mmCIF file of C-alpha atoms in Angstrom:
data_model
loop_
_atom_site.group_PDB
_atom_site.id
_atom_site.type_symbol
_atom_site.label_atom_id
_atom_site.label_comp_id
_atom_site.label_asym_id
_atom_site.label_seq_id
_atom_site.Cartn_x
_atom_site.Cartn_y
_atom_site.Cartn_z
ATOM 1 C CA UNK A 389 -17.862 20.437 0.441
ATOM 2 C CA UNK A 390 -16.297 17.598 -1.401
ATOM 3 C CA UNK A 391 -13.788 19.736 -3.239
ATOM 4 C CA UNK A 392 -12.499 22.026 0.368
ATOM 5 C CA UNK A 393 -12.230 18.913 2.066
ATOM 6 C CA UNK A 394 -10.232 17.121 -0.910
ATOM 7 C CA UNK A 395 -8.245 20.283 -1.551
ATOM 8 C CA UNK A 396 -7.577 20.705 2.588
ATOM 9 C CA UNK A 397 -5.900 17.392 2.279
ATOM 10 C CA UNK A 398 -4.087 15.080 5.321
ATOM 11 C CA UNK A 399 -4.093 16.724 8.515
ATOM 12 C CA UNK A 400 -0.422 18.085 10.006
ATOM 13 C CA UNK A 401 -1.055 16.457 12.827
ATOM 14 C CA UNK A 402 -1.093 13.158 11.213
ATOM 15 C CA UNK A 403 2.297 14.319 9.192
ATOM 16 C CA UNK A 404 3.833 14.433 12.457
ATOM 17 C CA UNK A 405 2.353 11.984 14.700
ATOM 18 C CA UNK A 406 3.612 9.354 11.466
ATOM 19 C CA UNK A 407 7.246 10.921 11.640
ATOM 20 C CA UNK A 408 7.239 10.817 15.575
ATOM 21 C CA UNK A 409 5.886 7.158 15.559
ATOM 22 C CA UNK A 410 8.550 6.211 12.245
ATOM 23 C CA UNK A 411 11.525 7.841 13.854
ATOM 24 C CA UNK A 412 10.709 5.955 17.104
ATOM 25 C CA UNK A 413 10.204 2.702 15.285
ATOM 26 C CA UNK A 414 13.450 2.643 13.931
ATOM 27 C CA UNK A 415 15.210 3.436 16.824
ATOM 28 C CA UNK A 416 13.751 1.056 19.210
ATOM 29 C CA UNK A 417 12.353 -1.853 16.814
ATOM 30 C CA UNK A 418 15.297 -1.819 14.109
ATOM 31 C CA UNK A 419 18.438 0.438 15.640
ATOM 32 C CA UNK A 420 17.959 -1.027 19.267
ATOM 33 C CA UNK A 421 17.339 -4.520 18.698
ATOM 34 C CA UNK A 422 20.232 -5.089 16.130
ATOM 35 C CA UNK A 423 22.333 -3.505 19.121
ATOM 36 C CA UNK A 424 20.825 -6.497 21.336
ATOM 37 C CA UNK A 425 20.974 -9.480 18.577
ATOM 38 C CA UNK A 426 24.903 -8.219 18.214
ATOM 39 C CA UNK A 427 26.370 -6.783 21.733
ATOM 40 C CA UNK A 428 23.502 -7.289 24.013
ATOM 41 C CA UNK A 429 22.602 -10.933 24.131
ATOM 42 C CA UNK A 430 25.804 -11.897 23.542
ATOM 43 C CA UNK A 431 27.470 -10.306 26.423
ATOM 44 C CA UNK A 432 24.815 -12.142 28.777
ATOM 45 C CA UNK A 433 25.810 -15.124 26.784
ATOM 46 C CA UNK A 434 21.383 -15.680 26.073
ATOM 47 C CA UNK A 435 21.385 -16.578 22.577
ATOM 48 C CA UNK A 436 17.780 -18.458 22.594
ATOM 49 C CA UNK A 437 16.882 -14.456 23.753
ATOM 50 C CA UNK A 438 19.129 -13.310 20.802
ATOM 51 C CA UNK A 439 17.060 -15.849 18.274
ATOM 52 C CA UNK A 440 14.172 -14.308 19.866
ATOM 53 C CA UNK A 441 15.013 -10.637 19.286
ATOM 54 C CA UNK A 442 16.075 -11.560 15.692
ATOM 55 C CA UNK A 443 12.467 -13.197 15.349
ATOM 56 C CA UNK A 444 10.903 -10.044 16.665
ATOM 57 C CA UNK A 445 13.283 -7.440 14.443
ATOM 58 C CA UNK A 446 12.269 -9.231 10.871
ATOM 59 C CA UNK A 447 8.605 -10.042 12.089
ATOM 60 C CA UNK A 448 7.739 -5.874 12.090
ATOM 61 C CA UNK A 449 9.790 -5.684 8.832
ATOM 62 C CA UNK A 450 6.918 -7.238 7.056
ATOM 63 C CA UNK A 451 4.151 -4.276 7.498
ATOM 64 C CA UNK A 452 7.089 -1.486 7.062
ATOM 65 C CA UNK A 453 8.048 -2.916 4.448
ATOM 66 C CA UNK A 454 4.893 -3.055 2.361
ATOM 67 C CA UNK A 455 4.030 0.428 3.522
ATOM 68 C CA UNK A 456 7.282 2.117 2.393
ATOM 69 C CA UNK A 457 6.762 -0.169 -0.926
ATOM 70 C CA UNK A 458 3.304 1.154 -1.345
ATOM 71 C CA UNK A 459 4.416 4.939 -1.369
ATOM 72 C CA UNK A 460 7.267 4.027 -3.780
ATOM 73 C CA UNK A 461 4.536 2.797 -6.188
ATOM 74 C CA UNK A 462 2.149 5.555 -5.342
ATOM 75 C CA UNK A 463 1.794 6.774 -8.694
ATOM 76 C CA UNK A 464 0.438 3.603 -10.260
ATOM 77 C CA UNK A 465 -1.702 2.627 -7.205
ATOM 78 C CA UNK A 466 -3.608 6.005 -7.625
ATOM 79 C CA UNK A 467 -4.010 5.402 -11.464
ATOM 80 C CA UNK A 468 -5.302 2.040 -10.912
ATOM 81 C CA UNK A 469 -7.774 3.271 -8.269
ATOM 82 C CA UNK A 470 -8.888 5.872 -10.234
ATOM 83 C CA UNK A 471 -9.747 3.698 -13.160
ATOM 84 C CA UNK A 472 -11.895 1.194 -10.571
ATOM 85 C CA UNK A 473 -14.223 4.839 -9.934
ATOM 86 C CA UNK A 474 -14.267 5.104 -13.364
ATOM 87 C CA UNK A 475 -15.383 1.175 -13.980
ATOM 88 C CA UNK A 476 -17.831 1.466 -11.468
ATOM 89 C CA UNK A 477 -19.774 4.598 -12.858
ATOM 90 C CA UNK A 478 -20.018 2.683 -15.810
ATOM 91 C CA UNK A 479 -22.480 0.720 -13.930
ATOM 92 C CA UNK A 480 -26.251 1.606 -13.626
ATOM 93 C CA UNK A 481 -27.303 2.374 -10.363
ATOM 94 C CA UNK A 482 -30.036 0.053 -9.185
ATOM 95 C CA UNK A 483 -29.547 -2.975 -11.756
ATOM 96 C CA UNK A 484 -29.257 -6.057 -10.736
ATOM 97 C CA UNK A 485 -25.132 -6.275 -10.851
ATOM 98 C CA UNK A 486 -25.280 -2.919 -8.609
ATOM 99 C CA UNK A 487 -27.259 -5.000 -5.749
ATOM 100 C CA UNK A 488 -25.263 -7.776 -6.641
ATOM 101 C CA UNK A 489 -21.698 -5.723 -6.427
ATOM 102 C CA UNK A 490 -22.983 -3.917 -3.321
ATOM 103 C CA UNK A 491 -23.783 -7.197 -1.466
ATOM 104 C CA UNK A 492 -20.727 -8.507 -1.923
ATOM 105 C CA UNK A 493 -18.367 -5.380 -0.906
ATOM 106 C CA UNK A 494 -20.577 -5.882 2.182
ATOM 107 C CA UNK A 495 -19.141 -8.696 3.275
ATOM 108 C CA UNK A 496 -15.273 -7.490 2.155
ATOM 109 C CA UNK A 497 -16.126 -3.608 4.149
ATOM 110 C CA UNK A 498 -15.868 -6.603 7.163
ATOM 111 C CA UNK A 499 -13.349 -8.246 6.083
ATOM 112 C CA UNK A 500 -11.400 -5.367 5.919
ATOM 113 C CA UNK A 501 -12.617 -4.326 9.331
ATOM 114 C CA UNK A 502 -12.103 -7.529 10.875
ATOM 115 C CA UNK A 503 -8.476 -7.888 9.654
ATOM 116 C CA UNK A 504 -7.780 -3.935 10.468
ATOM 117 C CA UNK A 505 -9.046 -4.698 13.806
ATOM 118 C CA UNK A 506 -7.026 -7.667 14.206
ATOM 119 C CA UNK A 507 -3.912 -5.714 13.976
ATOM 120 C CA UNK A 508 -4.110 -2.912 15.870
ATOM 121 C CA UNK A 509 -5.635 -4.825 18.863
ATOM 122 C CA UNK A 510 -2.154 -6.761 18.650
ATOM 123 C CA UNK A 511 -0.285 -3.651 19.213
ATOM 124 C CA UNK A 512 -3.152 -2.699 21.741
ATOM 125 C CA UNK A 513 -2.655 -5.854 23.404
ATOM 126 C CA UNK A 514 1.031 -5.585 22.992
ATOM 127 C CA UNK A 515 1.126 -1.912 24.697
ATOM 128 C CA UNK A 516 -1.359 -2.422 27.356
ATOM 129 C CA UNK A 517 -0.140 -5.875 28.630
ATOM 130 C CA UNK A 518 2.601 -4.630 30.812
ATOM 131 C CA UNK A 519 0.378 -2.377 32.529
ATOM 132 C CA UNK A 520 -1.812 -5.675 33.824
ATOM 133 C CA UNK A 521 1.366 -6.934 35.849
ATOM 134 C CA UNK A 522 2.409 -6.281 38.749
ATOM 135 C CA UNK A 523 5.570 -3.940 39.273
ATOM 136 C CA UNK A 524 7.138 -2.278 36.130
ATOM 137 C CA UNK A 525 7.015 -4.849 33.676
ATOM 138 C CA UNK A 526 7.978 -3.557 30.029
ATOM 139 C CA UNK A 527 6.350 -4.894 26.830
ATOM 140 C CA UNK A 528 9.427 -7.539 26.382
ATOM 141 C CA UNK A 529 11.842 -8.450 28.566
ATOM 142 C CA UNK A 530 14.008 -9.763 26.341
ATOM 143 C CA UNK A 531 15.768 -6.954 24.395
ATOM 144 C CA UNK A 532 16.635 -3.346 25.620
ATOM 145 C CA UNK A 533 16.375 0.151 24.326
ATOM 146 C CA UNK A 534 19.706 1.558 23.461
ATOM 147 C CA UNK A 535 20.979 4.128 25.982
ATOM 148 C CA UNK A 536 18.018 3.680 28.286
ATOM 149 C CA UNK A 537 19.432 0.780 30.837
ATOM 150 C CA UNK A 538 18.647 0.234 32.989
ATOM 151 C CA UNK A 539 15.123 0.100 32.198
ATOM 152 C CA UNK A 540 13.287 -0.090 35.396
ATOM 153 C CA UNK A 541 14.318 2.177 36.514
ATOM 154 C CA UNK A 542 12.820 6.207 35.844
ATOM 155 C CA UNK A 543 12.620 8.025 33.905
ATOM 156 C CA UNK A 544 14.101 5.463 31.774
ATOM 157 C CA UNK A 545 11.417 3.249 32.169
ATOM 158 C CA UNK A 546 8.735 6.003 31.190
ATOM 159 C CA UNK A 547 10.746 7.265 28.187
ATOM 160 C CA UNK A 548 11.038 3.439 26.622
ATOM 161 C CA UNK A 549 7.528 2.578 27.052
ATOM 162 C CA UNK A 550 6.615 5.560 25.121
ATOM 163 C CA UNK A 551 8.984 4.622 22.840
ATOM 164 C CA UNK A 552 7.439 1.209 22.242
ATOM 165 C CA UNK A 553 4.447 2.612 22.130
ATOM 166 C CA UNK A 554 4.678 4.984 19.200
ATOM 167 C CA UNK A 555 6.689 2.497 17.540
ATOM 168 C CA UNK A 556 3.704 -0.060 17.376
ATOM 169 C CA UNK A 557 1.530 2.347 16.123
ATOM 170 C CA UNK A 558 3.909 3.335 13.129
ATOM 171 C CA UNK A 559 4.056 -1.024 12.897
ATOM 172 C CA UNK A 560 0.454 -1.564 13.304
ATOM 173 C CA UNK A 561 -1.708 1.246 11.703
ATOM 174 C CA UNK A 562 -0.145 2.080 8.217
ATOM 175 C CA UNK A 563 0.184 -1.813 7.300
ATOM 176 C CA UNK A 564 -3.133 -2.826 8.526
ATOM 177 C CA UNK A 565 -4.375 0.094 6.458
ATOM 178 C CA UNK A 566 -2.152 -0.621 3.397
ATOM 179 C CA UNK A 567 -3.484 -4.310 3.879
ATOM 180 C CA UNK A 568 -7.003 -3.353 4.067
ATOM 181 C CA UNK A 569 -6.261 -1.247 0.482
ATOM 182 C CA UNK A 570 -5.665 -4.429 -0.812
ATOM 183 C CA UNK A 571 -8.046 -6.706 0.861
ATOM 184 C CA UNK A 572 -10.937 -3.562 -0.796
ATOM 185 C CA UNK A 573 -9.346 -3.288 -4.558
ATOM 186 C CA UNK A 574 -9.190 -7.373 -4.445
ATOM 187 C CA UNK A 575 -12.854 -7.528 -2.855
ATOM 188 C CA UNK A 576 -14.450 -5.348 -5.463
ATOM 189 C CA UNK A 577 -13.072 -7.490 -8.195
ATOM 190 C CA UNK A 578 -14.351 -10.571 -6.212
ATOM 191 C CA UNK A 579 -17.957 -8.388 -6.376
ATOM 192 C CA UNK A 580 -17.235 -7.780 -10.201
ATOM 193 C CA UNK A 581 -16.720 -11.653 -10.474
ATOM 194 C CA UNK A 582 -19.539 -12.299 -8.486
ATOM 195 C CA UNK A 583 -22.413 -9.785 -10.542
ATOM 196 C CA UNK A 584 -21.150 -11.384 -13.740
ATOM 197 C CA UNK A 585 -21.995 -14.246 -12.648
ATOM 198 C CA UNK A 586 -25.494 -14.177 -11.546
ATOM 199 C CA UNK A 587 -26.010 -11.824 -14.942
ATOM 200 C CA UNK A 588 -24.957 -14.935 -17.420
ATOM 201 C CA UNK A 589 -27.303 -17.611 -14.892
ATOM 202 C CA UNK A 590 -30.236 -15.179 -15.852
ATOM 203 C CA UNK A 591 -29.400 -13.863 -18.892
ATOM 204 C CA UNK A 592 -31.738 -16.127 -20.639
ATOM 205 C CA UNK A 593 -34.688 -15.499 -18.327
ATOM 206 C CA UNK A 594 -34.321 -11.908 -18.564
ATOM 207 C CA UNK A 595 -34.602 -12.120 -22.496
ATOM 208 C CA UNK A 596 -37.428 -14.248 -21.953
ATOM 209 C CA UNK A 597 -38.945 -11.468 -20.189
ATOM 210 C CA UNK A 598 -37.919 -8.703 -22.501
ATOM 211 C CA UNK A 599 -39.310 -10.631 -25.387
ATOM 212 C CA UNK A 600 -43.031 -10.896 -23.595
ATOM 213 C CA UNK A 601 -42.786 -7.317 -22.847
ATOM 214 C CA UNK A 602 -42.086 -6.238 -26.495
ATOM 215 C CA UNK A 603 -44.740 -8.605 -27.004
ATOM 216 C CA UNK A 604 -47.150 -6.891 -25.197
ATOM 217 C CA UNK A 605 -46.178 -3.558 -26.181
ATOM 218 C CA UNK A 606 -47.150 -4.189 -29.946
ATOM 219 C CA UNK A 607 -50.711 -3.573 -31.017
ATOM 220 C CA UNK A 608 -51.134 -6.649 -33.025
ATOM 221 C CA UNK A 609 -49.434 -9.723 -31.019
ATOM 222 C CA UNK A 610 -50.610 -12.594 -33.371
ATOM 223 C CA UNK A 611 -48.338 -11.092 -35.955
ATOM 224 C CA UNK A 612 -45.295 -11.942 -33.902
ATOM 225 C CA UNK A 613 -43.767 -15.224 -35.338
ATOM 226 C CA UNK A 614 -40.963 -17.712 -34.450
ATOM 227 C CA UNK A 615 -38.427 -15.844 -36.385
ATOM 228 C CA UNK A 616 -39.539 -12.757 -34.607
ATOM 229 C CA UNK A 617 -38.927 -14.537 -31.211
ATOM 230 C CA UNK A 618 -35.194 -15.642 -31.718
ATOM 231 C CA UNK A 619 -33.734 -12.290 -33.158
ATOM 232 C CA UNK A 620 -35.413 -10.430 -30.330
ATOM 233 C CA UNK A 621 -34.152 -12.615 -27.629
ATOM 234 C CA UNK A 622 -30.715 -12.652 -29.265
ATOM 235 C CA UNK A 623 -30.513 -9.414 -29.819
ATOM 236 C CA UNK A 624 -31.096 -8.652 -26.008
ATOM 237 C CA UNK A 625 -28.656 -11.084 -25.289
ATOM 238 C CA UNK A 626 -26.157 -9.835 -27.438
ATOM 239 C CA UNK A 627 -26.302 -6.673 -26.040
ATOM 240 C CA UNK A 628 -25.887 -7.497 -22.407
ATOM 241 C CA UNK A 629 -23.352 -10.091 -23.614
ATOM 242 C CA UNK A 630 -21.078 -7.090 -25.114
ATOM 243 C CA UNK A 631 -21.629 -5.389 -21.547
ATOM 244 C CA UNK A 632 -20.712 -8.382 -19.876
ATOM 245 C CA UNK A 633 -17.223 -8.746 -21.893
ATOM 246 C CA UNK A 634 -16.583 -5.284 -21.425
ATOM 247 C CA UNK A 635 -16.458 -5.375 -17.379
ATOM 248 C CA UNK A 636 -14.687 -8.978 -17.217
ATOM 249 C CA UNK A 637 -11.992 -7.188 -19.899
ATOM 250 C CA UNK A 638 -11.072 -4.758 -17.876
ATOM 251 C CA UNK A 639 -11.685 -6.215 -15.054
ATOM 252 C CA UNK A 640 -8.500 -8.754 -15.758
ATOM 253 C CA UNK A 641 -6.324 -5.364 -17.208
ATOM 254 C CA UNK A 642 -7.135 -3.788 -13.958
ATOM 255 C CA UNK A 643 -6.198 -6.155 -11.355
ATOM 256 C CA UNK A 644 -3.374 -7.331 -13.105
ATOM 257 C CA UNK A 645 -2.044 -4.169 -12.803
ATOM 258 C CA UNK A 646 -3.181 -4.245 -8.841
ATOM 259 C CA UNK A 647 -1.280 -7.692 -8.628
ATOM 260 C CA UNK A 648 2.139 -6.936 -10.788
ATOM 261 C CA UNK A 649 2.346 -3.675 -7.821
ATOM 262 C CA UNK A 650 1.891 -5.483 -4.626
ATOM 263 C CA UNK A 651 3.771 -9.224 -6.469
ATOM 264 C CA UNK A 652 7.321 -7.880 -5.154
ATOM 265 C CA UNK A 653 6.317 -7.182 -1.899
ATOM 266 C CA UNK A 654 4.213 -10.616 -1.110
ATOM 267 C CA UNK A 655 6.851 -12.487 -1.606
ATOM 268 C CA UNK A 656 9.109 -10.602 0.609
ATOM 269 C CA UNK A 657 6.342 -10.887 3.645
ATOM 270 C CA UNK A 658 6.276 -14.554 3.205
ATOM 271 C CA UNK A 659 10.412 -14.849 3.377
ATOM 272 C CA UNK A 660 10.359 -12.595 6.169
ATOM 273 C CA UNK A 661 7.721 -14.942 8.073
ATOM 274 C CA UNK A 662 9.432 -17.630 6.971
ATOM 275 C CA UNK A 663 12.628 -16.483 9.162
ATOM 276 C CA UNK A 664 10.717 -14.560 11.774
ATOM 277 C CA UNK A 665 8.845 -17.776 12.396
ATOM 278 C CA UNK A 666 11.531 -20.271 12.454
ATOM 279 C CA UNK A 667 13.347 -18.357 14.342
ATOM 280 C CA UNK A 668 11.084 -17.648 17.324
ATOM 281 C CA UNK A 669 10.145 -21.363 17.539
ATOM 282 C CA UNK A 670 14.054 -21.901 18.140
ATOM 283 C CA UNK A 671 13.789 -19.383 20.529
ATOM 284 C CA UNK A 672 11.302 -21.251 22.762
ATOM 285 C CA UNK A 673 7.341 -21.778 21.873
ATOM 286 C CA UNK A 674 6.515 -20.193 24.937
ATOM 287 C CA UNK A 675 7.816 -17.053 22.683
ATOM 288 C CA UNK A 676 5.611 -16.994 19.802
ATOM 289 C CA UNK A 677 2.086 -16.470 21.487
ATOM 290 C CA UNK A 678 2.644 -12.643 21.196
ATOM 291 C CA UNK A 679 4.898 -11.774 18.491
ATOM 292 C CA UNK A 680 3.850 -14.174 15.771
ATOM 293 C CA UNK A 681 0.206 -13.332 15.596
ATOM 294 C CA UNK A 682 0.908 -9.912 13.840
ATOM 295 C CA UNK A 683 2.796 -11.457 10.893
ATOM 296 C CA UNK A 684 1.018 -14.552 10.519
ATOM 297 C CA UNK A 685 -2.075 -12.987 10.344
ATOM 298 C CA UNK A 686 -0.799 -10.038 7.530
ATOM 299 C CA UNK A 687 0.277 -13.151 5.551
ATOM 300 C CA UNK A 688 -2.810 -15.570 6.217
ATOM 301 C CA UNK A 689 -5.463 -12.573 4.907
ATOM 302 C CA UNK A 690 -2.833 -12.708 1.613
ATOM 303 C CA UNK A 691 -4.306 -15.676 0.967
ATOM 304 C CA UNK A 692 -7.308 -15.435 2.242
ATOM 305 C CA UNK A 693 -7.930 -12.654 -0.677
ATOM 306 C CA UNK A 694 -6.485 -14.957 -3.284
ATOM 307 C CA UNK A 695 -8.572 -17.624 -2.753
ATOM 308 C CA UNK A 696 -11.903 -15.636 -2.373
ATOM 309 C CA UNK A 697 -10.956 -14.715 -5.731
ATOM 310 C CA UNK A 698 -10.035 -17.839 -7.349
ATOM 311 C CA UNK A 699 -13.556 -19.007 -5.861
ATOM 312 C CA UNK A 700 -15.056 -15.858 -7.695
ATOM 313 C CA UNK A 701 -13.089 -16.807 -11.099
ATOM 314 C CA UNK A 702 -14.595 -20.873 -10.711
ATOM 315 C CA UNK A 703 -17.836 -18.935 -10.116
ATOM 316 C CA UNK A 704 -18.395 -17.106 -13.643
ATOM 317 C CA UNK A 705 -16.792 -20.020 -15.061
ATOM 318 C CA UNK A 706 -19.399 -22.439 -14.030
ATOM 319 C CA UNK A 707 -22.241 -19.365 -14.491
ATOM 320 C CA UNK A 708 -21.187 -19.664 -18.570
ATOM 321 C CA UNK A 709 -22.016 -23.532 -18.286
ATOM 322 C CA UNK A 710 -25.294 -22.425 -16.864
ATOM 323 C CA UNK A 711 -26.458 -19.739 -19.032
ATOM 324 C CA UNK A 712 -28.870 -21.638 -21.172
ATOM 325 C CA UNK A 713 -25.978 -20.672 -24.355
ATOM 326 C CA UNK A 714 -27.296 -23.714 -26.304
ATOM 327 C CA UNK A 715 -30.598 -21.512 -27.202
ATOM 328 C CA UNK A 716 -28.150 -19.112 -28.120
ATOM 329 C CA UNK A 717 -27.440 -18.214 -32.111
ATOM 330 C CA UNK A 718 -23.850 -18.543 -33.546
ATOM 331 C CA UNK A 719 -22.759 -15.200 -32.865
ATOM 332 C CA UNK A 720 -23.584 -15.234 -29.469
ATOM 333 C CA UNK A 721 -22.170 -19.038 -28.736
ATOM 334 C CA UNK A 722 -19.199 -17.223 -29.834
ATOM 335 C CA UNK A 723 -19.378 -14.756 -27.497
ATOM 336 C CA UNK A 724 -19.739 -16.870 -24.566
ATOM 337 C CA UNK A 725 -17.073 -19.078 -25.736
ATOM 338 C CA UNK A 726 -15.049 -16.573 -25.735
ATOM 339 C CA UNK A 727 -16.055 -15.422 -22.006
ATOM 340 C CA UNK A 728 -15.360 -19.083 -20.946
ATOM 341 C CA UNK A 729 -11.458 -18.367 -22.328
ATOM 342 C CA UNK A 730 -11.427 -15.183 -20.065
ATOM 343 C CA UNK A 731 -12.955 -16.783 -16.929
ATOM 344 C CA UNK A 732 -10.657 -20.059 -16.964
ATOM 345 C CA UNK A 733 -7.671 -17.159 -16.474
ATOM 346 C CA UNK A 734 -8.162 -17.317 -12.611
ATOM 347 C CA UNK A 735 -7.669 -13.729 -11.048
ATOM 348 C CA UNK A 736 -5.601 -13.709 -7.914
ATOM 349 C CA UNK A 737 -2.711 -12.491 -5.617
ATOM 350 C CA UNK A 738 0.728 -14.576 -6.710
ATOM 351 C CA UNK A 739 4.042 -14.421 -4.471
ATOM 352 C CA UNK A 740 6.174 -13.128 -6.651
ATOM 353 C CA UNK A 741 4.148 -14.078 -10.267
ATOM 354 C CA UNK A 742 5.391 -17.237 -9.736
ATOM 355 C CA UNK A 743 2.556 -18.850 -7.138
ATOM 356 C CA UNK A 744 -0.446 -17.917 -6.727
ATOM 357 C CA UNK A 745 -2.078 -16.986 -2.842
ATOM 358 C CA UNK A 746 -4.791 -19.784 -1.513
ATOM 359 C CA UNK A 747 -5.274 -21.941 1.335
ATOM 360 C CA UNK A 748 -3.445 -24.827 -0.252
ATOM 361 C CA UNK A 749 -0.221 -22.301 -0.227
ATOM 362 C CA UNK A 750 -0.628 -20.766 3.281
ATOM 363 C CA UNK A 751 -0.785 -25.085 4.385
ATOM 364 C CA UNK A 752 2.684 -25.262 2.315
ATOM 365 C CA UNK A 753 4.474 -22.196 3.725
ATOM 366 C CA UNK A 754 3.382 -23.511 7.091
ATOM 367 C CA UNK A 755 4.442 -27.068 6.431
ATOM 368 C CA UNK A 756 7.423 -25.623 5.350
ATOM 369 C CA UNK A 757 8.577 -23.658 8.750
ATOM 370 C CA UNK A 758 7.550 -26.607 11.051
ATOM 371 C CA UNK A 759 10.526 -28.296 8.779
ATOM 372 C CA UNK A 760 12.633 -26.427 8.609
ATOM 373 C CA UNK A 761 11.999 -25.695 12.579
ATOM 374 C CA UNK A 762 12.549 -29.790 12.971
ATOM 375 C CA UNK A 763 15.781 -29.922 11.306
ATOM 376 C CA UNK A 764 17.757 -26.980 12.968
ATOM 377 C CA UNK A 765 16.342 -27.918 16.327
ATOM 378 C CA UNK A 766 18.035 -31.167 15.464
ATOM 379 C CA UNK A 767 20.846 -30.169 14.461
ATOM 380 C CA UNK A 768 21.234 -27.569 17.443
ATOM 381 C CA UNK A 769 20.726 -30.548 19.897
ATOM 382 C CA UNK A 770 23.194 -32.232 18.233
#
């Protein structure tokens, strides 16, 4: 069953209901309004409506963008994916890290859900909020399809909103599902992270444990001796230790790889909300309450994922301070040493590879806009 529905593929109706919605996109949210930011809004001399438009045209560039970006790194995403499946079979099913790793991805399956959901019920909203007014109301006044004015009026009217509406979809549900890509390749490293963590805080325990069950097992106990007790435990411990470097190893080769992909086009969605941003608030504030929500929140779940994972990186790193390594022998101190190196190499999301995603940079960015919105309203009422 596995291999007719792999080998039947993506449905052709989902081939063309993507071209429809693309074609549409780009006639109405990138052909149409660069017609009104041009001819339109200046002939009816609105230019806040003009800033507005602008604001709205680079705002859905951000999720395009990262889509079309995604496809023309296809190749490597699908590599990189394939060696996570490969990662996680090396895993036994059942241990500890398993329950561990599956708790987590819990938590990032909603996540995922909540962010996915997020941005399609802004197109939803964005679609269906006409309809609640009285009259014929269109989804935004302030720009016009090209070669449909006027647009009251039918079947003009009909024709555009369909339009619209198969351009949000093309905006909404092949970024949010690009996004939520990311947001599950990031989260299982978080997991990752997260097992290896709780594995070094009981590592000692466990050998402990393995010890007074080898104990047991023997026929003669009293023989065991001191000696006896140290290379057993450290044995065990070197052994999971090796296991242990082995998934944090390739963990860090693995979602580097994820983050040198998707570096380019971070940076470009936080330029682009930079602009679209600025210049909506110059277009009027009563403006942003429906077209800045879809960019703001592709951007804010950015860092969102870079700082659960800078979280899961302190994590291990304070786990290796916790492992009871000072009843370790020399070879292992070494070893865990050696893990501290690895874990103090925070995996996250960068902008760019130059800074890397968190709270403390989503504050910045918007610090940044509400400054640069200060000065050019300045200047503009000067």
């Amino acid at each position: 069953q596995e291999s007719s529905s792999a080998s039947a593929g993506i449905n052709f109706f989902c081939y063309l209901l993507t071209a429809v919605s693309g074609l549409s996109y780009f006639y109405v949210f990138f052909f149409s309004l660069i017609q009104s930011v041009i001819w339109h809004c200046r002939q009816t001399g609105n230019y806040e409506a003009a800033v507005c438009v602008l604001s709205l045209l680079i705002a859905t560039e951000i999720g395009t963008f990262k889509l079309l970006y995604t496809l023309f790194q296809c190749d490597a995403v699908r590599e990189t994916i394939d060696s996570y499946i490969a990662l996680d079979a090396e895993i036994a099913l059942g241990s500890r890290l398993s329950k561990n790793i599956l708790g987590t991805m819990k938590q990032v399956k909603w996540r995922a859900f909540l962010y996915w959901l997020s941005i399609i019920g802004n197109g939803v909203f964005y679609v269906v909020m006409p309809l609640a007014k009285s009259g014929r109301r269109f989804m935004d006044d302030l720009f016009t399809v090209y070669g449909l004015e006027p647009m009251n009026e039918s079947p003009n009217y009909e024709i555009g909103y369909l339009l619209v509406s198969f351009s949000c979809f093309f905006i909404c549900y092949p970024s949010a599902t690009v996004t939520g890509l990311v947001i599950i390749i990031s989260g299982y490293t978080e997991a990752q992270m997260r097992g290896l963590s709780e594995e070094l805080l009981y590592i000692w325990n466990d050998a402990e444990k393995y010890y007074e069950e080898q104990k047991i097992s023997k026929d003669t106990p009293a023989s065991f001796n001191d000696c006896d007790e140290i290379i057993i435990k450290n044995t065990y411990i070197r052994n999971r230790l090796n296991v242990i470097v082995d998934i944090h190893v390739k963990n860090l080769k693995l979602y580097g790889g994820i983050e040198k992909i998707f570096r380019f086009s971070i940076i470009v969605e936080f330029v682009l909300l930079g602009i679209a941003m600025v210049s909506h608030l110059l277009g009027g504030l009563e403006n942003t309450y429906t077209a800045l929500p879809f960019p703001f929140i592709q951007v804010m779940m950015d860092c969102v994922v870079g700082q659960r994972l800078i979280d899961a990186s302190i994590m291990l790193e304070e786990a290796v301070y916790d492992s009871k390594w000072e009843h370790f022998d020399v070879t292992n101190r070494k070893t865990i040493l050696m893990i501290l190196q690895n874990s103090q190499r925070s995996i996250t999301l960068s902008a760019g590879g130059i800074v890397p995603l968190n709270f403390q940079f989503l504050m910045t960015i918007i610090r940044m806009i509400y400054s640069a919105y200060t000065t050019l309203r300045s200047t503009m009422n000067f």
